[in-house]
C-alpha positions as a printed NumPy array, in Angstrom:
array([[ 174.589, -145.083,   41.484],
       [ 172.497, -143.201,   43.844],
       [ 173.218, -140.334,   46.072],
       [ 172.753, -139.592,   49.285],
       [ 171.377, -136.032,   50.817],
       [ 174.368, -135.415,   51.476],
       [ 176.164, -135.515,   48.377],
       [ 173.426, -133.398,   46.787],
       [ 174.064, -130.881,   49.316],
       [ 177.211, -131.193,   48.871],
       [ 177.273, -131.228,   44.931],
       [ 175.21 , -127.63 ,   45.318],
       [ 177.799, -125.763,   47.536],
       [ 179.865, -126.652,   44.727],
       [ 178.227, -125.073,   42.273],
       [ 177.46 , -122.168,   44.058],
       [ 181.057, -122.16 ,   44.873],
       [ 181.707, -122.024,   40.499],
       [ 180.314, -118.336,   41.23 ],
       [ 184.031, -115.994,   40.549],
       [ 183.436, -113.294,   43.269],
       [ 181.281, -115.059,   45.698],
       [ 182.802, -115.746,   48.657],
       [ 182.592, -119.846,   50.123],
       [ 178.92 , -120.516,   50.271],
       [ 178.305, -123.395,   53.079],
       [ 175.394, -124.905,   53.251],
       [ 173.673, -125.973,   57.329],
       [ 172.369, -129.749,   56.128],
       [ 170.16 , -129.456,   58.791],
       [ 168.08 , -126.692,   56.651],
       [ 167.285, -129.086,   54.223],
       [ 166.156, -132.367,   56.254],
       [ 163.202, -131.38 ,   54.781],
       [ 163.324, -131.388,   51.876],
       [ 163.771, -135.009,   49.523],
       [ 166.437, -136.721,   47.256],
       [ 163.51 , -135.27 ,   44.474],
       [ 163.572, -131.802,   45.576],
       [ 167.625, -131.359,   45.663],
       [ 167.584, -133.023,   42.584],
       [ 166.017, -129.573,   41.601],
       [ 167.529, -126.675,   42.581],
       [ 170.78 , -128.57 ,   41.431],
       [ 168.748, -128.334,   37.934],
       [ 167.888, -125.283,   38.536],
       [ 171.344, -123.796,   39.584],
       [ 172.909, -126.039,   36.273],
       [ 170.385, -124.166,   33.9  ],
       [ 170.997, -120.343,   35.369],
       [ 174.927, -121.141,   35.075],
       [ 173.954, -123.029,   30.922],
       [ 171.758, -118.954,   29.935],
       [ 175.012, -116.891,   32.02 ],
       [ 177.237, -118.255,   29.475],
       [ 174.722, -118.163,   27.197],
       [ 174.522, -114.204,   27.232],
       [ 178.21 , -113.486,   27.474],
       [ 178.428, -115.666,   24.332],
       [ 176.332, -113.116,   22.834],
       [ 177.447, -109.926,   24.698],
       [ 181.276, -111.129,   23.612],
       [ 180.147, -111.202,   19.567],
       [ 180.076, -107.735,   19.546],
       [ 183.338, -107.565,   20.264],
       [ 184.405, -109.695,   16.794],
       [ 185.987, -108.408,   13.711],
       [ 184.883, -109.84 ,   10.908]])
């Protein structure tokens, strides 16, 4: 099933809203109308990669507090 641009914009908002301490993100769809589906998917991919890197950094940071 192929996502619509509106659904992809909603997905981007939802991903951005997962960050703690950040107010609710609302993207005006008119701002993204010039972007094609592939560009929106690329934005989603970029956000997911950044979140993955953040999680890896957190694990590395937390490792220093483990007692062996």
